[in-house]
mmCIF file of C-alpha atoms in Angstrom:
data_model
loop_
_atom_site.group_PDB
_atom_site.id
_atom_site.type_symbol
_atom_site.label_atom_id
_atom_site.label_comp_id
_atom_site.label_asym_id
_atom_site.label_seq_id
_atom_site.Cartn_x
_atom_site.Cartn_y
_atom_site.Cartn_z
ATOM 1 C CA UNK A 1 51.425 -4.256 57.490
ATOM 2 C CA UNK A 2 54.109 -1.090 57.361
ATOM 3 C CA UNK A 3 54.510 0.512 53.920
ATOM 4 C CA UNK A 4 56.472 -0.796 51.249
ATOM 5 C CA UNK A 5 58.406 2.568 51.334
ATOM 6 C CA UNK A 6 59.629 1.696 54.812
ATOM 7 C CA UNK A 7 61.897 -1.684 53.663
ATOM 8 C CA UNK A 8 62.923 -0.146 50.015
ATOM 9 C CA UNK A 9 66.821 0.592 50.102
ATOM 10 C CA UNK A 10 67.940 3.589 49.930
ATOM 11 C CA UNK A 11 70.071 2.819 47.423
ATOM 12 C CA UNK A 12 66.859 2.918 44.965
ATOM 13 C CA UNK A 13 65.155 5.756 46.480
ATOM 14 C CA UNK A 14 67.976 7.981 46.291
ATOM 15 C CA UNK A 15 68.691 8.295 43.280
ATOM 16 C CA UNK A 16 65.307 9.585 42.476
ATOM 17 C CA UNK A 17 66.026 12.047 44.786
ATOM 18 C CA UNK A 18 69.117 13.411 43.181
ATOM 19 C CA UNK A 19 67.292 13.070 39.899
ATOM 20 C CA UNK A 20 64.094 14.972 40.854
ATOM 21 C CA UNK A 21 66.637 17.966 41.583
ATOM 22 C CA UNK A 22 68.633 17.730 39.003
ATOM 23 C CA UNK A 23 66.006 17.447 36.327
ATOM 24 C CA UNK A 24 65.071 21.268 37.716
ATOM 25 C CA UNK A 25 68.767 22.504 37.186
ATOM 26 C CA UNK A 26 70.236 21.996 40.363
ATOM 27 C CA UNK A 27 73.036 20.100 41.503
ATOM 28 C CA UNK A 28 73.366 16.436 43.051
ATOM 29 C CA UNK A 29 75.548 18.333 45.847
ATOM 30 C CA UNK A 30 72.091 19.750 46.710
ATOM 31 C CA UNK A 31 70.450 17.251 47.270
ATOM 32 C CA UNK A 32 72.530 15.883 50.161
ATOM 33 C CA UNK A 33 72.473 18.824 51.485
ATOM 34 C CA UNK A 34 69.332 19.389 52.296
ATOM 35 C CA UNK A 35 69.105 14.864 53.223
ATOM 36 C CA UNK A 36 72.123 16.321 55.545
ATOM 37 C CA UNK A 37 70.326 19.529 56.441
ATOM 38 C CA UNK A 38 67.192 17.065 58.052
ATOM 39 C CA UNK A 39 69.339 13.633 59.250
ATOM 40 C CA UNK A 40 72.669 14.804 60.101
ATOM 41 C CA UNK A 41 74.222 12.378 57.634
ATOM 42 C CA UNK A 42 77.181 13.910 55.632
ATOM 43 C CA UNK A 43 77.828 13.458 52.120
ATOM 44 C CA UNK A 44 80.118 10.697 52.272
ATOM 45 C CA UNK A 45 77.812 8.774 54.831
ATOM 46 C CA UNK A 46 74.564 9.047 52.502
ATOM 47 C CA UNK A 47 76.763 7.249 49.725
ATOM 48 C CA UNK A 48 77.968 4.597 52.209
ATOM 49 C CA UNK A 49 74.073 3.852 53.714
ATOM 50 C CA UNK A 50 73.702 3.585 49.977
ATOM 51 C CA UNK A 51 76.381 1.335 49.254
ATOM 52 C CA UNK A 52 75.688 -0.465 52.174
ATOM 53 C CA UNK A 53 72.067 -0.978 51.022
ATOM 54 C CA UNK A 54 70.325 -0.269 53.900
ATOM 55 C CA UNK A 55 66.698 0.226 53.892
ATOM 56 C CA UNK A 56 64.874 3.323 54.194
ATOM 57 C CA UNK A 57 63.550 2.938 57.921
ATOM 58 C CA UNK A 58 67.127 2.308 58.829
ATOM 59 C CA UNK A 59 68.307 4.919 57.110
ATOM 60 C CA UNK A 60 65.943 6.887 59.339
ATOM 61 C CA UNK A 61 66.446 4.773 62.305
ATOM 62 C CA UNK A 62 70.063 5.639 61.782
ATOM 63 C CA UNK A 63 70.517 9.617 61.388
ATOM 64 C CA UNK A 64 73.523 10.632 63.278
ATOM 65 C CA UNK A 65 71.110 14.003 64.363
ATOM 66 C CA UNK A 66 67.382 14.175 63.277
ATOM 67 C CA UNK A 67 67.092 17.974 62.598
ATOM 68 C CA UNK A 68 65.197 19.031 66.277
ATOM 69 C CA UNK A 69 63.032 21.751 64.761
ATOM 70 C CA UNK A 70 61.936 19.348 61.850
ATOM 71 C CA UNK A 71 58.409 19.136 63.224
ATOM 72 C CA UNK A 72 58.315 22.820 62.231
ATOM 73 C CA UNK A 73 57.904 21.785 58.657
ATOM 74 C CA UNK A 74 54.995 22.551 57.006
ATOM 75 C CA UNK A 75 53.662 21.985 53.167
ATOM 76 C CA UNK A 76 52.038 19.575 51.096
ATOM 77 C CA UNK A 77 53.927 16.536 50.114
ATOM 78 C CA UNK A 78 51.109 13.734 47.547
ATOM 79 C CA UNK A 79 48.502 16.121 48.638
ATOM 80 C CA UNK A 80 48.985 15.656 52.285
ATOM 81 C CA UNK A 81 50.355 18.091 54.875
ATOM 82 C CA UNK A 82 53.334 16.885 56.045
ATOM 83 C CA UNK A 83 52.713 18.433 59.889
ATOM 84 C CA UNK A 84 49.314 16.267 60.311
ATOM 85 C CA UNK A 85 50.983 12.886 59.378
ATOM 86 C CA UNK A 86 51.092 11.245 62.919
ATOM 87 C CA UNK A 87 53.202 8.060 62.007
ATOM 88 C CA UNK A 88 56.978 8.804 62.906
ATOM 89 C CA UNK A 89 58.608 7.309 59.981
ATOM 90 C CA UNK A 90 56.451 8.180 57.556
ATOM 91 C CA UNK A 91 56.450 12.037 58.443
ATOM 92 C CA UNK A 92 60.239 11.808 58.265
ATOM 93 C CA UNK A 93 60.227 10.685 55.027
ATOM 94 C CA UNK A 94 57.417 12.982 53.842
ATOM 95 C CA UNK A 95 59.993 15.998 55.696
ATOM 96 C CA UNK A 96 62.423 14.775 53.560
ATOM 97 C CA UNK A 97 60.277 14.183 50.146
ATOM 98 C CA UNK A 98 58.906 18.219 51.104
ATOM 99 C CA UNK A 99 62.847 19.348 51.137
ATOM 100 C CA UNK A 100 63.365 17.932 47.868
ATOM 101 C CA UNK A 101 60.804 19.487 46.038
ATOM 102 C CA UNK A 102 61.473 23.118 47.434
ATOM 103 C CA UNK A 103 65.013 22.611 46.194
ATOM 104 C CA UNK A 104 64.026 21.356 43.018
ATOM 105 C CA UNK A 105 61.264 24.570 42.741
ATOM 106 C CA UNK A 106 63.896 26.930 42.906
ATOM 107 C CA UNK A 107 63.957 27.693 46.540
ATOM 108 C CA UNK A 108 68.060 28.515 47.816
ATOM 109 C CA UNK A 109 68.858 26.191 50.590
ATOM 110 C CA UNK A 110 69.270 29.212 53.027
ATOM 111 C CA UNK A 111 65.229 29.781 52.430
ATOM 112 C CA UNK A 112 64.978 25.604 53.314
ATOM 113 C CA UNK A 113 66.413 26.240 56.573
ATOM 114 C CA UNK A 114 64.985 29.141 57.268
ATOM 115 C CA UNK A 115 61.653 27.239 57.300
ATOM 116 C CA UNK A 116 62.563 24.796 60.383
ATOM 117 C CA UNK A 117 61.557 28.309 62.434
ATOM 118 C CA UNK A 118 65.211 28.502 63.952
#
């Protein structure tokens, strides 16, 4: 049975995105940068997936351009490192649960994509 994470909408998880970042200061804006930074999704499509209420795997299923150095991502995301999770999906939402919480500690989002190694 796949994760419960996987058919959530995204509609609910992202707003606790947004929230975990802007609870540290930082702006909303931020936040889908860095979702755009890893998916290729821009701003305005983010807020449509969420309107549309897709679910999370689709969102995934759906980026317009999976960041190709994304496997270069490394760090701890529910005390697991994100580079040994072997299931697709969930790695790409662990990437994307690893951006969020460097943005929300403080990190610029020039340091965040200085860490896909490019």
């Amino acid at each position: 049975m796949p994760p419960k994470i996987y058919s959530m909408s995204f509609a609910k998880i992202y707003p606790l995105l947004v929230q975990k970042v802007v609870r540290k200061g930082r702006l909303p804006e931020e936040a889908d940068a860095v979702i755009s930074l890893l998916t290729g999704y821009s701003s305005e499509e983010i807020h449509a997936a969420c309107e549309a209420n897709m679910d999370y795997s689709t969102f995934f299923a759906n980026a317009p351009h999976y960041h190709e150095h994304a496997d270069a991502l490394k760090g701890r995301v529910c005390n697991v490192r994100v580079e040994t999770i072997e299931e697709p999906l969930m790695k790409q939402i662990r990437q994307l649960d690893l951006l969020i919480d460097l943005l929300a500690k403080g990190k610029s989002l020039e340091a965040i994509t200085s860490l896909f190694g490019e």
